[in-house]
PDB file of C-alpha atoms in Angstrom:
ATOM      1  CA  GLU A1377      -3.816  14.115 -10.291  1.00  0.00           C
ATOM      2  CA  ASP A1378      -3.810  13.010  -6.655  1.00  0.00           C
ATOM      3  CA  LYS A1379      -0.471  13.421  -4.922  1.00  0.00           C
ATOM      4  CA  VAL A1380       0.978  12.225  -1.602  1.00  0.00           C
ATOM      5  CA  VAL A1381       4.447  13.334  -0.469  1.00  0.00           C
ATOM      6  CA  GLN A1382       6.289  11.925   2.531  1.00  0.00           C
ATOM      7  CA  SER A1383       9.295  13.364   4.290  1.00  0.00           C
ATOM      8  CA  PRO A1384      11.971  12.654   5.143  1.00  0.00           C
ATOM      9  CA  LEU A1385      12.687   9.815   2.707  1.00  0.00           C
ATOM     10  CA  SER A1386      14.962   8.175   5.250  1.00  0.00           C
ATOM     11  CA  LEU A1387      15.885   8.661   8.852  1.00  0.00           C
ATOM     12  CA  VAL A1388      18.461   7.077  11.166  1.00  0.00           C
ATOM     13  CA  VAL A1389      18.025   7.423  14.919  1.00  0.00           C
ATOM     14  CA  HIS A1390      19.170   5.692  18.098  1.00  0.00           C
ATOM     15  CA  GLU A1391      17.011   3.707  20.446  1.00  0.00           C
ATOM     16  CA  GLY A1392      15.077   5.949  22.791  1.00  0.00           C
ATOM     17  CA  ASP A1393      14.833   8.844  20.350  1.00  0.00           C
ATOM     18  CA  THR A1394      11.507  10.360  19.302  1.00  0.00           C
ATOM     19  CA  VAL A1395      10.774  10.687  15.582  1.00  0.00           C
ATOM     20  CA  THR A1396       8.192  12.561  13.546  1.00  0.00           C
ATOM     21  CA  LEU A1397       7.285  11.439  10.045  1.00  0.00           C
ATOM     22  CA  ASN A1398       5.427  13.755   7.696  1.00  0.00           C
ATOM     23  CA  CYS A1399       2.823  13.208   4.995  1.00  0.00           C
ATOM     24  CA  SER A1400       1.324  15.975   2.866  1.00  0.00           C
ATOM     25  CA  TYR A1401      -1.324  15.479   0.223  1.00  0.00           C
ATOM     26  CA  GLU A1402      -3.183  17.108  -2.635  1.00  0.00           C
ATOM     27  CA  VAL A1403      -6.285  15.160  -3.598  1.00  0.00           C
ATOM     28  CA  THR A1404      -9.822  15.789  -4.739  1.00  0.00           C
ATOM     29  CA  ASN A1405     -12.662  14.626  -2.469  1.00  0.00           C
ATOM     30  CA  PHE A1406     -10.567  13.519   0.497  1.00  0.00           C
ATOM     31  CA  ARG A1407     -12.018  10.604   2.460  1.00  0.00           C
ATOM     32  CA  SER A1408      -9.289   9.300   4.781  1.00  0.00           C
ATOM     33  CA  LEU A1409      -5.555   9.138   5.357  1.00  0.00           C
ATOM     34  CA  LEU A1410      -3.944   5.860   6.335  1.00  0.00           C
ATOM     35  CA  TRP A1411      -0.564   4.942   7.776  1.00  0.00           C
ATOM     36  CA  TYR A1412       1.024   1.540   7.185  1.00  0.00           C
ATOM     37  CA  LYS A1413       4.205  -0.091   8.481  1.00  0.00           C
ATOM     38  CA  GLN A1414       6.183  -2.276   6.106  1.00  0.00           C
ATOM     39  CA  GLU A1415       8.844  -4.597   7.485  1.00  0.00           C
ATOM     40  CA  LYS A1416      10.408  -6.513   4.588  1.00  0.00           C
ATOM     41  CA  LYS A1417       7.094  -7.910   3.384  1.00  0.00           C
ATOM     42  CA  ALA A1418       3.464  -6.825   3.334  1.00  0.00           C
ATOM     43  CA  PRO A1419       2.384  -3.414   4.645  1.00  0.00           C
ATOM     44  CA  THR A1420       0.360  -3.661   7.824  1.00  0.00           C
ATOM     45  CA  PHE A1421      -2.222  -1.116   8.885  1.00  0.00           C
ATOM     46  CA  LEU A1422      -1.449   1.349  11.687  1.00  0.00           C
ATOM     47  CA  PHE A1423      -4.005   4.182  11.673  1.00  0.00           C
ATOM     48  CA  MET A1424      -6.854   5.646   9.702  1.00  0.00           C
ATOM     49  CA  LEU A1425      -7.562   9.370  10.111  1.00  0.00           C
ATOM     50  CA  THR A1426     -10.626  11.162   8.848  1.00  0.00           C
ATOM     51  CA  SER A1427     -11.087  14.184  11.123  1.00  0.00           C
ATOM     52  CA  SER A1428      -8.752  17.069  11.836  1.00  0.00           C
ATOM     53  CA  GLY A1429      -7.180  17.444  15.238  1.00  0.00           C
ATOM     54  CA  ILE A1430      -8.163  14.065  16.671  1.00  0.00           C
ATOM     55  CA  GLU A1431      -5.113  12.104  17.707  1.00  0.00           C
ATOM     56  CA  LYS A1432      -5.027   8.372  17.133  1.00  0.00           C
ATOM     57  CA  LYS A1433      -2.759   6.504  19.531  1.00  0.00           C
ATOM     58  CA  SER A1434      -1.436   2.975  19.814  1.00  0.00           C
ATOM     59  CA  GLY A1435       1.270   2.409  22.382  1.00  0.00           C
ATOM     60  CA  ARG A1436       4.284   4.547  21.463  1.00  0.00           C
ATOM     61  CA  LEU A1437       2.818   5.517  18.085  1.00  0.00           C
ATOM     62  CA  SER A1438       0.447   8.379  17.502  1.00  0.00           C
ATOM     63  CA  SER A1439      -0.850  10.264  14.503  1.00  0.00           C
ATOM     64  CA  ILE A1440      -2.854  13.385  13.775  1.00  0.00           C
ATOM     65  CA  LEU A1441      -4.404  14.953  10.708  1.00  0.00           C
ATOM     66  CA  ASP A1442      -4.694  18.606   9.662  1.00  0.00           C
ATOM     67  CA  LYS A1443      -7.280  18.869   6.867  1.00  0.00           C
ATOM     68  CA  LYS A1444      -6.843  22.609   6.526  1.00  0.00           C
ATOM     69  CA  GLU A1445      -3.094  22.427   5.877  1.00  0.00           C
ATOM     70  CA  LEU A1446      -3.410  19.023   4.149  1.00  0.00           C
ATOM     71  CA  PHE A1447      -0.909  17.009   6.136  1.00  0.00           C
ATOM     72  CA  SER A1448      -0.523  14.341   8.761  1.00  0.00           C
ATOM     73  CA  ILE A1449       2.271  13.395  11.136  1.00  0.00           C
ATOM     74  CA  LEU A1450       3.185  10.059  12.648  1.00  0.00           C
ATOM     75  CA  ASN A1451       5.068  10.226  15.939  1.00  0.00           C
ATOM     76  CA  ILE A1452       7.034   7.398  17.479  1.00  0.00           C
ATOM     77  CA  THR A1453       8.340   7.939  21.008  1.00  0.00           C
ATOM     78  CA  ALA A1454      11.072   5.935  22.779  1.00  0.00           C
ATOM     79  CA  THR A1455      12.006   4.201  19.529  1.00  0.00           C
ATOM     80  CA  GLN A1456      13.137   0.575  19.526  1.00  0.00           C
ATOM     81  CA  THR A1457      15.049  -1.445  16.933  1.00  0.00           C
ATOM     82  CA  GLY A1458      11.783  -3.202  16.117  1.00  0.00           C
ATOM     83  CA  ASP A1459      10.414   0.101  14.830  1.00  0.00           C
ATOM     84  CA  SER A1460      12.847  -0.086  11.906  1.00  0.00           C
ATOM     85  CA  ALA A1461      10.668  -0.263   8.812  1.00  0.00           C
ATOM     86  CA  VAL A1462       9.290   1.677   5.891  1.00  0.00           C
ATOM     87  CA  TYR A1463       6.312   3.798   6.918  1.00  0.00           C
ATOM     88  CA  LEU A1464       3.810   4.404   4.152  1.00  0.00           C
ATOM     89  CA  CYS A1465       1.153   7.084   3.994  1.00  0.00           C
ATOM     90  CA  ALA A1466      -1.881   6.627   1.732  1.00  0.00           C
ATOM     91  CA  VAL A1467      -4.904   8.775   0.957  1.00  0.00           C
ATOM     92  CA  ASP A1468      -8.386   7.573  -0.014  1.00  0.00           C
ATOM     93  CA  VAL A1469     -10.907   9.692  -1.871  1.00  0.00           C
ATOM     94  CA  TRP A1470     -14.699   9.635  -2.187  1.00  0.00           C
ATOM     95  CA  THR A1471     -15.114   7.970  -5.545  1.00  0.00           C
ATOM     96  CA  ASN A1472     -16.420   4.571  -6.516  1.00  0.00           C
ATOM     97  CA  ALA A1473     -12.931   3.673  -7.662  1.00  0.00           C
ATOM     98  CA  GLY A1474     -11.830   2.377  -4.271  1.00  0.00           C
ATOM     99  CA  LYS A1475      -8.162   3.072  -4.800  1.00  0.00           C
ATOM    100  CA  SER A1476      -5.564   4.648  -2.511  1.00  0.00           C
ATOM    101  CA  THR A1477      -2.694   6.917  -3.539  1.00  0.00           C
ATOM    102  CA  PHE A1478       0.525   6.067  -1.708  1.00  0.00           C
ATOM    103  CA  GLY A1479       3.525   8.210  -0.884  1.00  0.00           C
ATOM    104  CA  ASP A1480       7.046   6.901  -1.487  1.00  0.00           C
ATOM    105  CA  GLY A1481       7.498   6.021   2.175  1.00  0.00           C
ATOM    106  CA  THR A1482       9.933   6.964   4.922  1.00  0.00           C
ATOM    107  CA  THR A1483      12.611   4.410   5.750  1.00  0.00           C
ATOM    108  CA  LEU A1484      13.272   4.497   9.480  1.00  0.00           C
ATOM    109  CA  THR A1485      16.375   2.812  10.884  1.00  0.00           C
ATOM    110  CA  VAL A1486      16.707   2.595  14.658  1.00  0.00           C
ATOM    111  CA  LYS A1487      20.216   1.758  15.870  1.00  0.00           C
ATOM    112  CA  PRO A1488      20.860   0.126  19.256  1.00  0.00           C
TER     113      PRO A1488
ATOM    114  CA  ASN B1155      -7.070 -17.168   9.211  1.00  0.00           C
ATOM    115  CA  ALA B1156      -5.495 -16.749   5.748  1.00  0.00           C
ATOM    116  CA  GLY B1157      -6.507 -13.194   4.761  1.00  0.00           C
ATOM    117  CA  VAL B1158      -4.880 -12.425   1.409  1.00  0.00           C
ATOM    118  CA  THR B1159      -2.741 -15.107  -0.208  1.00  0.00           C
ATOM    119  CA  GLN B1160      -0.503 -14.599  -3.212  1.00  0.00           C
ATOM    120  CA  THR B1161       1.144 -17.255  -5.334  1.00  0.00           C
ATOM    121  CA  PRO B1162       3.895 -17.664  -6.260  1.00  0.00           C
ATOM    122  CA  LYS B1163       6.188 -15.925  -3.762  1.00  0.00           C
ATOM    123  CA  PHE B1164       9.187 -15.815  -6.104  1.00  0.00           C
ATOM    124  CA  ARG B1165       9.611 -16.203  -9.850  1.00  0.00           C
ATOM    125  CA  VAL B1166      12.315 -15.661 -12.437  1.00  0.00           C
ATOM    126  CA  LEU B1167      11.189 -15.162 -16.027  1.00  0.00           C
ATOM    127  CA  LYS B1168      13.033 -14.731 -19.280  1.00  0.00           C
ATOM    128  CA  THR B1169      12.189 -11.726 -21.415  1.00  0.00           C
ATOM    129  CA  GLY B1170       9.153 -12.491 -23.529  1.00  0.00           C
ATOM    130  CA  GLN B1171       7.756 -15.231 -21.300  1.00  0.00           C
ATOM    131  CA  SER B1172       4.284 -14.990 -19.823  1.00  0.00           C
ATOM    132  CA  MET B1173       2.965 -15.732 -16.363  1.00  0.00           C
ATOM    133  CA  THR B1174      -0.027 -15.259 -14.097  1.00  0.00           C
ATOM    134  CA  LEU B1175       0.052 -14.157 -10.474  1.00  0.00           C
ATOM    135  CA  LEU B1176      -2.836 -15.355  -8.347  1.00  0.00           C
ATOM    136  CA  CYS B1177      -4.382 -13.490  -5.448  1.00  0.00           C
ATOM    137  CA  ALA B1178      -7.022 -15.032  -3.208  1.00  0.00           C
ATOM    138  CA  GLN B1179      -8.844 -13.411  -0.282  1.00  0.00           C
ATOM    139  CA  ASP B1180     -11.194 -15.045   2.203  1.00  0.00           C
ATOM    140  CA  MET B1181     -12.679 -11.888   3.773  1.00  0.00           C
ATOM    141  CA  ASN B1182     -15.516 -11.450   1.257  1.00  0.00           C
ATOM    142  CA  HIS B1183     -14.114  -8.074   0.200  1.00  0.00           C
ATOM    143  CA  GLU B1184     -15.547  -6.339  -2.832  1.00  0.00           C
ATOM    144  CA  TYR B1185     -12.438  -4.361  -3.754  1.00  0.00           C
ATOM    145  CA  MET B1186      -9.145  -5.889  -4.852  1.00  0.00           C
ATOM    146  CA  TYR B1187      -5.952  -4.271  -6.101  1.00  0.00           C
ATOM    147  CA  TRP B1188      -2.612  -5.110  -7.674  1.00  0.00           C
ATOM    148  CA  TYR B1189       0.359  -2.881  -6.820  1.00  0.00           C
ATOM    149  CA  ARG B1190       4.005  -2.951  -7.741  1.00  0.00           C
ATOM    150  CA  GLN B1191       6.762  -1.672  -5.490  1.00  0.00           C
ATOM    151  CA  ASP B1192      10.190  -0.705  -6.768  1.00  0.00           C
ATOM    152  CA  PRO B1193      13.220   0.149  -4.595  1.00  0.00           C
ATOM    153  CA  GLY B1194      12.823   3.466  -2.797  1.00  0.00           C
ATOM    154  CA  MET B1195       9.302   3.920  -4.031  1.00  0.00           C
ATOM    155  CA  GLY B1196       5.883   3.487  -2.594  1.00  0.00           C
ATOM    156  CA  LEU B1197       3.148   1.329  -4.013  1.00  0.00           C
ATOM    157  CA  ARG B1198       1.942   2.078  -7.519  1.00  0.00           C
ATOM    158  CA  LEU B1199      -1.460   0.794  -8.559  1.00  0.00           C
ATOM    159  CA  ILE B1200      -1.475  -1.421 -11.655  1.00  0.00           C
ATOM    160  CA  HIS B1201      -5.128  -2.514 -11.900  1.00  0.00           C
ATOM    161  CA  TYR B1202      -8.017  -2.822  -9.517  1.00  0.00           C
ATOM    162  CA  SER B1203     -11.488  -4.288  -9.256  1.00  0.00           C
ATOM    163  CA  VAL B1204     -14.577  -2.988  -7.465  1.00  0.00           C
ATOM    164  CA  GLY B1205     -16.452  -6.267  -7.675  1.00  0.00           C
ATOM    165  CA  GLU B1206     -16.722  -9.634  -9.360  1.00  0.00           C
ATOM    166  CA  GLY B1207     -16.531  -9.315 -13.138  1.00  0.00           C
ATOM    167  CA  THR B1208     -15.165  -5.742 -13.084  1.00  0.00           C
ATOM    168  CA  THR B1209     -11.643  -4.433 -13.634  1.00  0.00           C
ATOM    169  CA  ALA B1210     -10.136  -1.006 -14.182  1.00  0.00           C
ATOM    170  CA  LYS B1211      -6.746   0.503 -14.951  1.00  0.00           C
ATOM    171  CA  GLY B1212      -4.635   2.072 -12.265  1.00  0.00           C
ATOM    172  CA  GLU B1213      -1.583   4.267 -12.458  1.00  0.00           C
ATOM    173  CA  VAL B1214       0.787   1.899 -14.342  1.00  0.00           C
ATOM    174  CA  PRO B1215      -1.336  -0.625 -16.307  1.00  0.00           C
ATOM    175  CA  ASP B1216       0.775  -1.055 -19.462  1.00  0.00           C
ATOM    176  CA  GLY B1217       2.069  -4.588 -20.021  1.00  0.00           C
ATOM    177  CA  TYR B1218      -0.394  -6.162 -17.548  1.00  0.00           C
ATOM    178  CA  ASN B1219      -3.871  -7.634 -17.729  1.00  0.00           C
ATOM    179  CA  VAL B1220      -6.216  -8.742 -14.961  1.00  0.00           C
ATOM    180  CA  SER B1221      -9.343 -10.787 -14.450  1.00  0.00           C
ATOM    181  CA  ARG B1222     -11.829 -11.122 -11.598  1.00  0.00           C
ATOM    182  CA  LEU B1223     -14.031 -14.045 -12.521  1.00  0.00           C
ATOM    183  CA  LYS B1224     -14.747 -14.932  -8.889  1.00  0.00           C
ATOM    184  CA  LYS B1225     -15.143 -12.484  -6.015  1.00  0.00           C
ATOM    185  CA  GLN B1226     -12.362 -14.070  -3.991  1.00  0.00           C
ATOM    186  CA  ASN B1227      -9.754 -14.205  -6.768  1.00  0.00           C
ATOM    187  CA  PHE B1228      -7.891 -11.518  -8.681  1.00  0.00           C
ATOM    188  CA  LEU B1229      -5.392 -12.599 -11.340  1.00  0.00           C
ATOM    189  CA  LEU B1230      -2.571 -10.485 -12.759  1.00  0.00           C
ATOM    190  CA  GLY B1231      -1.124 -11.528 -16.106  1.00  0.00           C
ATOM    191  CA  LEU B1232       2.058 -10.581 -17.870  1.00  0.00           C
ATOM    192  CA  GLU B1233       1.747 -11.533 -21.542  1.00  0.00           C
ATOM    193  CA  SER B1234       5.318 -10.781 -22.600  1.00  0.00           C
ATOM    194  CA  ALA B1235       7.589 -10.031 -19.660  1.00  0.00           C
ATOM    195  CA  ALA B1236      10.160  -7.242 -19.879  1.00  0.00           C
ATOM    196  CA  PRO B1237      13.091  -6.415 -17.539  1.00  0.00           C
ATOM    197  CA  SER B1238      11.241  -3.216 -16.553  1.00  0.00           C
ATOM    198  CA  GLN B1239       8.633  -5.439 -14.908  1.00  0.00           C
ATOM    199  CA  THR B1240      11.169  -6.714 -12.380  1.00  0.00           C
ATOM    200  CA  SER B1241       9.550  -5.688  -9.124  1.00  0.00           C
ATOM    201  CA  VAL B1242       7.746  -6.842  -6.011  1.00  0.00           C
ATOM    202  CA  TYR B1243       4.024  -7.249  -6.621  1.00  0.00           C
ATOM    203  CA  PHE B1244       1.446  -6.895  -3.869  1.00  0.00           C
ATOM    204  CA  CYS B1245      -2.191  -7.802  -3.960  1.00  0.00           C
ATOM    205  CA  ALA B1246      -4.596  -6.150  -1.524  1.00  0.00           C
ATOM    206  CA  SER B1247      -8.276  -6.206  -0.708  1.00  0.00           C
ATOM    207  CA  SER B1248     -10.675  -3.900   1.081  1.00  0.00           C
ATOM    208  CA  ASP B1249     -14.353  -3.753   1.936  1.00  0.00           C
ATOM    209  CA  ARG B1250     -14.471   0.026   1.589  1.00  0.00           C
ATOM    210  CA  GLY B1251     -16.898   0.283   4.454  1.00  0.00           C
ATOM    211  CA  VAL B1252     -16.385   2.617   7.405  1.00  0.00           C
ATOM    212  CA  ASN B1253     -12.784   1.474   7.628  1.00  0.00           C
ATOM    213  CA  THR B1254     -11.006   1.835   4.312  1.00  0.00           C
ATOM    214  CA  GLU B1255      -7.832  -0.004   5.297  1.00  0.00           C
ATOM    215  CA  ALA B1256      -6.415  -2.471   2.813  1.00  0.00           C
ATOM    216  CA  PHE B1257      -5.193  -5.945   3.687  1.00  0.00           C
ATOM    217  CA  PHE B1258      -2.093  -7.014   1.791  1.00  0.00           C
ATOM    218  CA  GLY B1259      -0.690 -10.313   0.624  1.00  0.00           C
ATOM    219  CA  GLN B1260       2.918 -11.213   1.342  1.00  0.00           C
ATOM    220  CA  GLY B1261       4.131 -10.166  -2.078  1.00  0.00           C
ATOM    221  CA  THR B1262       5.624 -11.824  -5.160  1.00  0.00           C
ATOM    222  CA  ARG B1263       9.211 -11.032  -6.067  1.00  0.00           C
ATOM    223  CA  LEU B1264       9.477 -11.212  -9.845  1.00  0.00           C
ATOM    224  CA  THR B1265      12.755 -10.970 -11.734  1.00  0.00           C
ATOM    225  CA  VAL B1266      12.783 -10.726 -15.522  1.00  0.00           C
ATOM    226  CA  VAL B1267      16.150 -11.493 -17.115  1.00  0.00           C
TER     227      VAL B1267
END
C-alpha cells in the first residue's frame, strides 16, 4: 500500500522565520511528488518534483526531492502571515490509475 | 475561466437521505477524482475516473457511487447518508500529461445529522 507521511503535523512560527516541512513516502513505481497549499478551500498547486537534487523555486518557497532516501522538503524563508495554510504533499505513481496518495498535511501558522 | 466547479457548496442532510454532488470541468481533462477531507487529515480518494464512461474505487468507496456519462462531468452519489459521511468533499481533474498536477474545485461541505 502506498504511503505518504508529513511532518510536523503542525507548526507555529513568527513572521520572518524560516520553516522546513517534510514529506517521506513509500510507493511502488514512483512518478512524481507534488506540493499543494490549502487555505480554507481548494488546494492549489505549488511544485511538482520528479528528479533528485533539482531544486524548484518560486519566490520565498523552494522544494527538493531525494529519491534515494524517499523524501522531499518544502522550505519557506522570511515567512509572512499569508503563508498560514495547510501544506499537502502527494505522490503519483506510474500506473494507468491516475490517482495521487496524499499525506495528512502540515498546518503552518505564522504569527505577526 | 471556470476550471473545476462543484455544486452545491453546502448541504445538510438527515440520516438516510440521498443526494448527488456535481463536478464539472472545462479543461478537457481525462482524469477526474472525488476526495473527502476530514479535520486534521489529508485527502482520501473515494472514487476516480480515467475517462468518459469509466469509474473505479479509491481508498474509501463504501457508501458512495459515481458516474461519468460525459467527459466534463463527474457525479458523486450518496444513496443513504450517514453521520460518518459528514465531511468536506473535493472534486479534482488532471490531464496526466507531463505535468500531473490536479486542479481542485472549491469543495462541498456536507453535514449529515
